[in-house]
XYZ file of C-alpha atoms in Angstrom:
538
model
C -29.905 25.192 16.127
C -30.241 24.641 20.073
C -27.675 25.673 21.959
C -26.440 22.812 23.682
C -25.519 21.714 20.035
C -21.467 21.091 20.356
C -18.577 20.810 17.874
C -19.024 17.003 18.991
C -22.649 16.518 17.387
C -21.636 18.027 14.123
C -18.486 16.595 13.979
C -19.519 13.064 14.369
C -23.280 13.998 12.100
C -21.207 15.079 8.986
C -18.718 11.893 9.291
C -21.754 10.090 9.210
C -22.641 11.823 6.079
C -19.471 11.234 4.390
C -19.659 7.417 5.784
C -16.711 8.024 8.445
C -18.237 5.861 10.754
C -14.986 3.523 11.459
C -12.622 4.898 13.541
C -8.834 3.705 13.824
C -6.818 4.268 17.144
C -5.223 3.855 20.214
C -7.153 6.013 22.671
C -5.261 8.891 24.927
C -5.657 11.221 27.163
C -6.030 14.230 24.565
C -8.553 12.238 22.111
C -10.875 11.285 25.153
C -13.169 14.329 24.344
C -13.732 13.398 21.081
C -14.188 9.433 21.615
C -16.901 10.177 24.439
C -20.332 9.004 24.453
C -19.027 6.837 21.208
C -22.370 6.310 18.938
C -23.497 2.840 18.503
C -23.479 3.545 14.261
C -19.274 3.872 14.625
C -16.888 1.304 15.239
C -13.960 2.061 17.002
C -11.330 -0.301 15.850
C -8.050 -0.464 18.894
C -4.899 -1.208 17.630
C -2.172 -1.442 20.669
C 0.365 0.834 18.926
C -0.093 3.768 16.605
C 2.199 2.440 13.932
C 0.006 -0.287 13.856
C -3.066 1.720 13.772
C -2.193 3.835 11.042
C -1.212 0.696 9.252
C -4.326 -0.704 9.489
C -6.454 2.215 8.376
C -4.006 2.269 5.452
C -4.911 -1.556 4.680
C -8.701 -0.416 5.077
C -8.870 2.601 3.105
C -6.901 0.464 0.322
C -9.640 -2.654 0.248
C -12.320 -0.338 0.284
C -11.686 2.596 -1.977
C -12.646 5.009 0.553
C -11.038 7.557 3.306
C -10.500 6.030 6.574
C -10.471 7.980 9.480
C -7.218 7.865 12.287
C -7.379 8.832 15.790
C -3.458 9.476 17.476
C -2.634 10.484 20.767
C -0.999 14.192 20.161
C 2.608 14.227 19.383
C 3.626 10.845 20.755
C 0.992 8.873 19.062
C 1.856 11.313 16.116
C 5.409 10.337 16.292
C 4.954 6.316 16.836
C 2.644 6.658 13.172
C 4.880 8.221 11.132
C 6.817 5.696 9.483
C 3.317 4.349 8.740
C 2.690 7.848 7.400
C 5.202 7.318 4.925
C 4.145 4.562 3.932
C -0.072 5.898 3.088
C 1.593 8.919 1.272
C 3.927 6.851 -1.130
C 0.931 4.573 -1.776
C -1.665 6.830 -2.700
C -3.638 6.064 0.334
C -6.828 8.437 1.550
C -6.730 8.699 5.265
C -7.906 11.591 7.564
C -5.170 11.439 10.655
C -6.175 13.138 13.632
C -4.409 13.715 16.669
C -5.513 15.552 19.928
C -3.756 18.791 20.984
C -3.585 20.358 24.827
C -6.371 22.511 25.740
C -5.614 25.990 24.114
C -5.827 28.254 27.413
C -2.419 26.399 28.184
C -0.479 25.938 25.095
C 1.105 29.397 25.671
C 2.687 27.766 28.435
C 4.167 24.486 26.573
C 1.961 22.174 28.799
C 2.527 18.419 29.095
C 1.434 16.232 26.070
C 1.134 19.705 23.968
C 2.307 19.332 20.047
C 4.568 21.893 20.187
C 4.338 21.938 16.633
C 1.707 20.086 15.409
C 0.890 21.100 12.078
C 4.843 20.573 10.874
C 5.553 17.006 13.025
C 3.821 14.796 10.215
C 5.087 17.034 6.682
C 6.124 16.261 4.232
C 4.324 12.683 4.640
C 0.861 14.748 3.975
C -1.053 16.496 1.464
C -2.621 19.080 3.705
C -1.797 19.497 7.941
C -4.187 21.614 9.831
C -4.895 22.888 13.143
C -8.117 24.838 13.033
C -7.679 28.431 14.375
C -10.635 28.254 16.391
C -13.107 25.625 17.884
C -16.374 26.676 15.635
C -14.109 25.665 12.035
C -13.252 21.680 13.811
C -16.425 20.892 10.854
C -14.831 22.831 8.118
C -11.510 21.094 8.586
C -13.149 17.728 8.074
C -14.710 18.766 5.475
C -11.426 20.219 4.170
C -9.808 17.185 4.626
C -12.182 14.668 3.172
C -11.572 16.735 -0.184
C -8.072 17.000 -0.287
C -7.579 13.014 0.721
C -9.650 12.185 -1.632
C -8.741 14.256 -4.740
C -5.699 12.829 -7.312
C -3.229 11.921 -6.222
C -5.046 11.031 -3.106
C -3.138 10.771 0.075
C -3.317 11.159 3.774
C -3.924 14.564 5.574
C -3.323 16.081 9.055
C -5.465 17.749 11.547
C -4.466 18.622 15.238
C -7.958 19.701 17.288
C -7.135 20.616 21.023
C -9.144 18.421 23.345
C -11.125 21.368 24.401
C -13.183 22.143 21.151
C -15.263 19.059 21.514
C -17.764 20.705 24.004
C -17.728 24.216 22.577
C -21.192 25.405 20.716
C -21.587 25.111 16.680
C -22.592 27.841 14.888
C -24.908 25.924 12.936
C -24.774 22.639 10.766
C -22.082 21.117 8.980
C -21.610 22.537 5.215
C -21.503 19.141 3.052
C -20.111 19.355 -0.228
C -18.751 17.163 -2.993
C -15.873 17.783 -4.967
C -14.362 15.920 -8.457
C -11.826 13.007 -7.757
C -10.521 12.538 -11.241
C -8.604 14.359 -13.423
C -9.489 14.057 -17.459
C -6.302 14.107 -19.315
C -6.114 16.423 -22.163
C -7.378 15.065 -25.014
C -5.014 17.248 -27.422
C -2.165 15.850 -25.626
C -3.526 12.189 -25.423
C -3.761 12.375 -29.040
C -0.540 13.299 -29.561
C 1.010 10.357 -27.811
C -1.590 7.890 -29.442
C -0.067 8.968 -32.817
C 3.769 8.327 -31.061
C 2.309 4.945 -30.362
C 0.650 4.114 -33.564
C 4.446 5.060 -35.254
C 6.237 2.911 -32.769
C 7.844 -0.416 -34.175
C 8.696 -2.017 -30.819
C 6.916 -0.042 -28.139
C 7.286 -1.517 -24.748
C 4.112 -1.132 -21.942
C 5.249 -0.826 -18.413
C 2.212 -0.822 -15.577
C 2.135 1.026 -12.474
C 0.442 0.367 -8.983
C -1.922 3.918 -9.823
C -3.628 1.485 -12.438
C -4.611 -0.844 -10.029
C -5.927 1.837 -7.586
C -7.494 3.798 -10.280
C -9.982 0.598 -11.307
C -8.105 0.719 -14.408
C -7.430 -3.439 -14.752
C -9.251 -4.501 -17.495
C -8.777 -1.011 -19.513
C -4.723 -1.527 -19.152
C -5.432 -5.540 -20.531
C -7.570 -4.119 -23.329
C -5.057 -1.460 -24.246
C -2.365 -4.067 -23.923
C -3.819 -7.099 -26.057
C -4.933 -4.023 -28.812
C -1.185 -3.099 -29.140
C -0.272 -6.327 -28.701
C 3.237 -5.282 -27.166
C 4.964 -6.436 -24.199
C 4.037 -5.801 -20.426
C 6.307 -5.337 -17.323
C 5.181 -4.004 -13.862
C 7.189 -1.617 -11.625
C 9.938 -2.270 -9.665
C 8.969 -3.000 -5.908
C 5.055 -1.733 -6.866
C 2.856 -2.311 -4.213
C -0.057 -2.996 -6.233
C -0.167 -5.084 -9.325
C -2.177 -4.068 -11.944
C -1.429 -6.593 -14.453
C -2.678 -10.223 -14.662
C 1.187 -12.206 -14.727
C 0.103 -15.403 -15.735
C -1.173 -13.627 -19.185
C 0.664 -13.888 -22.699
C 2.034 -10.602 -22.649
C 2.927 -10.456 -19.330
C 7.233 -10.339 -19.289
C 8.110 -9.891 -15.869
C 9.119 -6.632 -13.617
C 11.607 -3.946 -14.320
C 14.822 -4.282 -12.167
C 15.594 -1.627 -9.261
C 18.482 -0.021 -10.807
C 19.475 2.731 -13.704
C 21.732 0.280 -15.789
C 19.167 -3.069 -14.860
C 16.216 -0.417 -16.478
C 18.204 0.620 -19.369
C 18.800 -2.976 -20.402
C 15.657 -4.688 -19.324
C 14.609 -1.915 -22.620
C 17.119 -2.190 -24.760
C 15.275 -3.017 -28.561
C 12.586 -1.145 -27.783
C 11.884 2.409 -29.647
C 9.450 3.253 -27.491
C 8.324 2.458 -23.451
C 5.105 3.758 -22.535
C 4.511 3.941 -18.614
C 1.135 4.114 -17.040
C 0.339 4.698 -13.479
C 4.304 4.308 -12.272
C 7.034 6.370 -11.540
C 10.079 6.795 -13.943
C 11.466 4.959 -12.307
C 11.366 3.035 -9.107
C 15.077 2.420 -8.601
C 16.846 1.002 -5.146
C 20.225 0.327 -5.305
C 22.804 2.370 -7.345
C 23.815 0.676 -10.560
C 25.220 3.680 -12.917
C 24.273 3.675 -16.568
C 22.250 5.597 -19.019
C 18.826 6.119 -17.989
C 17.401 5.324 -21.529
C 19.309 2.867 -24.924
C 19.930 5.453 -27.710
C 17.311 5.508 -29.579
C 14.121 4.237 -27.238
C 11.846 7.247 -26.516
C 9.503 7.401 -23.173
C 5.713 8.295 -22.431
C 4.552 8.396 -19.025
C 0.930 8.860 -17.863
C 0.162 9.684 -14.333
C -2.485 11.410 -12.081
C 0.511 12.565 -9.940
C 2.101 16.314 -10.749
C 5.117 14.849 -8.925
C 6.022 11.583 -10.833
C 5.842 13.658 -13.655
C 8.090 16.667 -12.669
C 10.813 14.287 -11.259
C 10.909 12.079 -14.178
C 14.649 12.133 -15.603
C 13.731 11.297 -19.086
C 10.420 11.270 -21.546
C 7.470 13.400 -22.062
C 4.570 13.027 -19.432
C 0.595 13.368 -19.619
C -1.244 14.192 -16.062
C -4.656 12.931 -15.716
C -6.696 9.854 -14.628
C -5.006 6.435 -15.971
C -8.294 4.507 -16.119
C -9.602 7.729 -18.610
C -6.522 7.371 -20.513
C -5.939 3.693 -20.952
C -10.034 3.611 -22.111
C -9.376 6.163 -24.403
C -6.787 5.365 -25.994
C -7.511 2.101 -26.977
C -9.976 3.750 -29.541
C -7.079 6.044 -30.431
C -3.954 3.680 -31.212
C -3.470 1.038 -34.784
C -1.668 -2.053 -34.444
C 0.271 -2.785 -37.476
C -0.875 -6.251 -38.776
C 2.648 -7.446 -38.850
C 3.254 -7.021 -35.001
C 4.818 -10.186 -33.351
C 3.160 -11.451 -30.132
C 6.406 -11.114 -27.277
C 7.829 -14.496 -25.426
C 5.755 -15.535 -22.740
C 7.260 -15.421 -19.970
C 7.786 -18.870 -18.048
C 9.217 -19.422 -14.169
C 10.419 -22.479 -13.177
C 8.415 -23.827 -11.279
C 10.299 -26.867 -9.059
C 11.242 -28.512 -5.855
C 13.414 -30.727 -4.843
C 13.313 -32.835 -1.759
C 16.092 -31.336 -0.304
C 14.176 -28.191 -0.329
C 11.372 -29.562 1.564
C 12.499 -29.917 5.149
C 13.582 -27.771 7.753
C 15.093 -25.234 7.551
C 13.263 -25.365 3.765
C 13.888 -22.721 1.048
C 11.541 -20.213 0.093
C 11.157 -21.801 -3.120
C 9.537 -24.560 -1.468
C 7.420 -22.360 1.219
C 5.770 -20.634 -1.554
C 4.453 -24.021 -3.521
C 3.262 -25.613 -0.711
C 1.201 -22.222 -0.156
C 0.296 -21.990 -4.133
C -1.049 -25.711 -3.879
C -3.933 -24.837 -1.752
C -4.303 -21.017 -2.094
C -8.056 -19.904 -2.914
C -8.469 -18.134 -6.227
C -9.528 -15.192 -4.649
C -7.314 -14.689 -2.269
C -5.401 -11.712 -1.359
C -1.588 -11.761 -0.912
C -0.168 -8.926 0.938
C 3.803 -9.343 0.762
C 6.561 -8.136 3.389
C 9.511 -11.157 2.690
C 11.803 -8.585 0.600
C 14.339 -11.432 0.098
C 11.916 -13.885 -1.327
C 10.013 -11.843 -3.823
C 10.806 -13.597 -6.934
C 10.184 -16.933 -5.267
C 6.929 -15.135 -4.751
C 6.299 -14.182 -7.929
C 6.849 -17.585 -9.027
C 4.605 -19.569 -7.125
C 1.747 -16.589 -6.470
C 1.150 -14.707 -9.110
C -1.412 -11.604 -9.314
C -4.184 -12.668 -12.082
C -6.617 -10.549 -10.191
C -7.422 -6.558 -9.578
C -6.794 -5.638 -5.769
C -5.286 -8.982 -4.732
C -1.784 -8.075 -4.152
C -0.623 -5.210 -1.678
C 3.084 -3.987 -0.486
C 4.634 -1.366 1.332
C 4.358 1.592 -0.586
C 7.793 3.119 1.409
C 10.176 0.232 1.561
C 10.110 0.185 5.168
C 9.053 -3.253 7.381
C 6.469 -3.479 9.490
C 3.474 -1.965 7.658
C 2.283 -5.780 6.205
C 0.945 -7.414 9.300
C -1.339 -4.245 10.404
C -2.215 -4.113 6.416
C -3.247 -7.202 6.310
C -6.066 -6.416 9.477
C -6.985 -3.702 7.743
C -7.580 -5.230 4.521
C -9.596 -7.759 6.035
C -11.643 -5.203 7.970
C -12.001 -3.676 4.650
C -13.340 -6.630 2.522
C -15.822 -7.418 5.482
C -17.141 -4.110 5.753
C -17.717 -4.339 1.991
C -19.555 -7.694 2.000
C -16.221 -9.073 0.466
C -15.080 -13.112 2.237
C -11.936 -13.798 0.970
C -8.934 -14.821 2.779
C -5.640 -12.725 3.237
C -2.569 -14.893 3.045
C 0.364 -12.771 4.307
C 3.971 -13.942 3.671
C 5.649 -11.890 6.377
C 10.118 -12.456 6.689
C 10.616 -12.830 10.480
C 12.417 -9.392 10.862
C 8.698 -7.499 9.536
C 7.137 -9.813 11.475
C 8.646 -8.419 14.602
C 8.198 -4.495 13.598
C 4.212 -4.855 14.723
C 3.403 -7.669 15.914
C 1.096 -6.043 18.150
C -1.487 -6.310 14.952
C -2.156 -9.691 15.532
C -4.277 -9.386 18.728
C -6.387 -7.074 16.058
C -7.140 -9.693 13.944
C -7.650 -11.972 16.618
C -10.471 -9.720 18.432
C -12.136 -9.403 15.025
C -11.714 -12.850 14.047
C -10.370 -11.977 10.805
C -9.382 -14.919 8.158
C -5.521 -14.455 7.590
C -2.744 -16.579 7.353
C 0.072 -15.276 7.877
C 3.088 -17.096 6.772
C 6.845 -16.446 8.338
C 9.282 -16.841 6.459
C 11.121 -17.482 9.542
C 15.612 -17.837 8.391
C 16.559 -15.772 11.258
C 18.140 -12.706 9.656
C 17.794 -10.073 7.647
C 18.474 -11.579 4.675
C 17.616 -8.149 2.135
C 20.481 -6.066 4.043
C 23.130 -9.211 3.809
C 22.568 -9.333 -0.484
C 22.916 -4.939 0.185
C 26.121 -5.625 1.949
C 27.513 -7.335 -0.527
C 26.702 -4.841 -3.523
C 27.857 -2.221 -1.923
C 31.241 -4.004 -0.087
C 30.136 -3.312 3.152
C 31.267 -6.495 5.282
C 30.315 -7.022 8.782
C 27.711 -4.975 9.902
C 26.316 -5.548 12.956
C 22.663 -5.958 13.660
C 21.664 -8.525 10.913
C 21.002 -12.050 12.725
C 17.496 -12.663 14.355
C 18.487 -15.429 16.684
C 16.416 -16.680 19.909
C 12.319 -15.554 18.520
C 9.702 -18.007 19.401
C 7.157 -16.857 16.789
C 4.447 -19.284 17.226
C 4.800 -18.528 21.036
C 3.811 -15.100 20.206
C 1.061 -15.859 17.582
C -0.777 -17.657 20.968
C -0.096 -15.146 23.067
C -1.810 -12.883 21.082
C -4.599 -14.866 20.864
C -3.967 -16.661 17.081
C -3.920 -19.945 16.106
C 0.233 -20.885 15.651
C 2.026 -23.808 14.296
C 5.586 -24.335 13.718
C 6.053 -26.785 10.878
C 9.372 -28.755 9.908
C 8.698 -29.473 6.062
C 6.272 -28.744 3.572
C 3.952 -31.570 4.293
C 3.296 -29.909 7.395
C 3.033 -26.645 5.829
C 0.283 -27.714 3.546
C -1.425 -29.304 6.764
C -1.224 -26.142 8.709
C -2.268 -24.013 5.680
C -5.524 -26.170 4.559
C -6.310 -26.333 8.652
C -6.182 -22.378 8.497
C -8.119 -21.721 5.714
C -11.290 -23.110 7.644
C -11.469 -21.816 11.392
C -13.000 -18.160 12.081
C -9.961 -16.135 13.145
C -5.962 -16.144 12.318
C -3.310 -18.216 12.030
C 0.299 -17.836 12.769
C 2.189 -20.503 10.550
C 6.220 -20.120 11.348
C 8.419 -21.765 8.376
C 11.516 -22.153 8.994
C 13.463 -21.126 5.732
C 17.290 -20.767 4.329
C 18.728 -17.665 3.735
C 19.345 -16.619 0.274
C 20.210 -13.654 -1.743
C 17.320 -10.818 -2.146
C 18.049 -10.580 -6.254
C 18.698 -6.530 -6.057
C 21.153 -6.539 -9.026
């Protein structure tokens, strides 16, 4: 190898290789060395605030199955990501985060703009944080990195590389390698809990977002319609990984110990794949299991399983389970088919004008939406009105917040977008976004606009935050400050970002506005004015 052969040519050759090519960032003083001379086979992809950025490349990563790669600017770019971070790591998400460090001659001296302490700022929101001891292993740590991402439970890593490795010499090519990304459960094991199955009267399925994630959507319909039992998703999942308008589709476990405990009361046995046991939110005491009902969990994450209160747990990849097991279970011939479950599904006039109720909002959307669209969902206080009106009947067409905190749904919703069309995927995104998210990054928009990317993005625009009113009153907390939204032009906004916006006073216009969206090439900002009402949380 010549040379004049730099950490910068076999950095950027083995990203290549690993099909890194799209970068994610918000370029700064310490990253300049690596973004120089940017090859024409990457695209750099600006986002105008690291929170955004990182949500984006979450979004991306998500759509497309694969790593994507994050550029910060050292600790302060570092620092504006992390709730972002949080975010990725809850959700499973493969990213490779980088962020630029001072030149090492100086960081002795606690220069301006050094990371202190880089490797510890973004823990415990990572698998693996690095900052390579010397310039000559910046190819090793990618390498590093791509593997750990990318192996179960995949999540986002760390690496700090001070700005003055770039231009240092290699010592020779980058070492590519591959590595497994699945786990087989143990058949011995798996076994056992087919035969707990197969003895179950009433057994109970419950599906997690890993199903989704793990391509595991028609093995979890085919293990389902073989048992012929019952199907709930996760509290607050932010994928779906169950078809809701099918027969044995029941609805979604509630957020809280005693809402769990009687949402499975009857049934000897729950069996939950791909979720956590369980996803609870508020604090409602109560036993976390009926006498008598029994729990199996199956998950790719040593975590779920070690914090799980109750039940016996099987590690290993969901999608290998759920196909093998349904060659292991027997359905008794006997076994009643549950009660679909039916929404409501109505709207007065009095709903339909300004300010309108959710209820409402989400029809007019449902009337028009394309069947393979994607709905990304940050409106925490409308979610049943949601699930009513836009159901998930497809695999990878509903995303959330992995964290529960706001602002990660606009950026996702670029990303995703960037995702399908770097996949040869055209589908639209329809975002319902509650004014208060919309506000957390914003910044996102100007994104989509640059790339001319096709989402709508609904507000749900009723001027507070309506989730932390329906938290004040279960927990008796009256008048905190801080919850009203008054005086936001959102529309205003959506132009100046570059969008097309609309304001609309009643569903007609809503359907106008939506049908107009779903044809020109670029987003839309659609603000609907909406009623509070009560988030549901008990």
């Amino acid at each position: 190898m010549s040379d004049t052969t730099t950490i910068h040519d076999v950095t950027y050759d083995l990203l290549r290789k690993l099909g890194l090519t799209t970068v994610f960032g918000n370029p700064g003083s310490t990253e300049q060395t690596f973004l120089k001379d940017f090859p024409d086979d990457f695209t750099y992809v600006l986002g105008l605030q690291e929170g955004s950025v990182l949500g984006m490349a979450d979004g991306f990563a998500q759509a497309t199955g694969k790593p994507a790669l994050v550029n910060l600017h050292t600790a302060a770019g570092t620092g504006n990501a992390i709730g972002s971070l949080v975010a990725a790591y809850k959700a499973n998400t493969p990213l490779i985060v980088t962020a630029g460090q001072q030149t090492r001659e100086m960081l002795l001296s606690d220069p301006y703009l050094a990371n202190r302490a880089a490797t510890e700022m973004p823990q415990p929101w990572v698998k693996w944080s690095y900052e390579p001891a010397r310039a000559e292993d910046v190819p090793a740590a990618f390498m590093q990195a791509y593997t750990i991402a990318m192996q179960e439970p995949k999540g986002p890593v760390f690496l700090s590389i001070p700005l003055d490795d770039w231009d240092k010499p290699a010592l020779g090519p980058a070492v590519v390698r591959t590595s497994s990304q699945h786990t087989e459960p143990d058949r011995t094991r798996l076994g056992e809990f087919a035969d707990r199955i197969n003895r179950a009267q009433r057994p109970l399925v419950v599906f997690g977002p890993e199903v989704d994630r793990a391509g595991g959507w028609d093995a979890g319909i085919a293990f389902a319609e073989k048992l012929g039992a019952p199907v709930l998703g996760t509290a607050l999942p932010e994928r779906i990984s169950f078809p809701e308008d099918h027969p044995l589709w029941v609805g979604q476990l509630p957020m809280s110990i005693a809402g769990v405990n009687q949402a499975v009361h009857g049934h000897d046995l729950v069996i939950i794949i791909g979720a956590q046991v369980f996803r609870y939110y508020p604090y409602i005491a109560g036993e976390y299991l009926p006498e008598g009902t029994e729990l199996l969990q199956f998950t790719s994450d040593p975590h779920l399983a070690a914090v799980a209160p109750v039940g016996d747990s099987l590690l290993g990849d969901v999608r290998v389970a759920l196909e093998e097991l349904v060659g292991l279970i027997e359905v008794p011939a006997d076994r009643q088919p549950p009660t679909q479950l039916v929404f409501p599904r109505n709207v007065d006039d009095s709903e339909r004008s300004a300010p309108m109720t959710a209820n409402a909002v989400y029809a007019a959307v449902s009337a028009h939406k394309p069947d393979d669209a994607v709905v990304v969902m940050e409106s925490t206080s409308t979610m049943l009105d949601q699930k009513t009106w836009l159901p998930t009947t497809q695999p990878g067409s509903f995303f959330a917040t992995g964290s529960g905190g706001i602002g990660w749904g606009v950026p996702a919703s670029v990303g995703i977008a960037l995702g399908d069309r770097a996949r040869g995927v055209k589908r639209t995104i329809i975002a319902t976004i509650g004014d208060g998210s919309f506000e957390y990054s914003v910044q996102a928009i100007w994104t989509a606009a640059q790339h001319k990317l096709p989402i709508v993005f609904v507000v749900l625009r009723n001027g507070e935050y309506s989730v932390l009113k329906s938290f004040a009153e279960l927990e008796q907390t009256p008048n905190v400050p801080g919850l009203e939204l008054p005086g936001l032009d959102i529309a205003a906004l959506g132009t100046g970002f570059g969008c097309r916006a609309a304001t609309v006073e009643n569903t007609d216009d809503l359907e106008r506005e939506f049908l107009a969206a779903l044809e020109p090439d670029g987003p839309t900002v659609i603000v609907a004015p909406t009623r509070p009402q009560d988030a549901g949380l008990s």
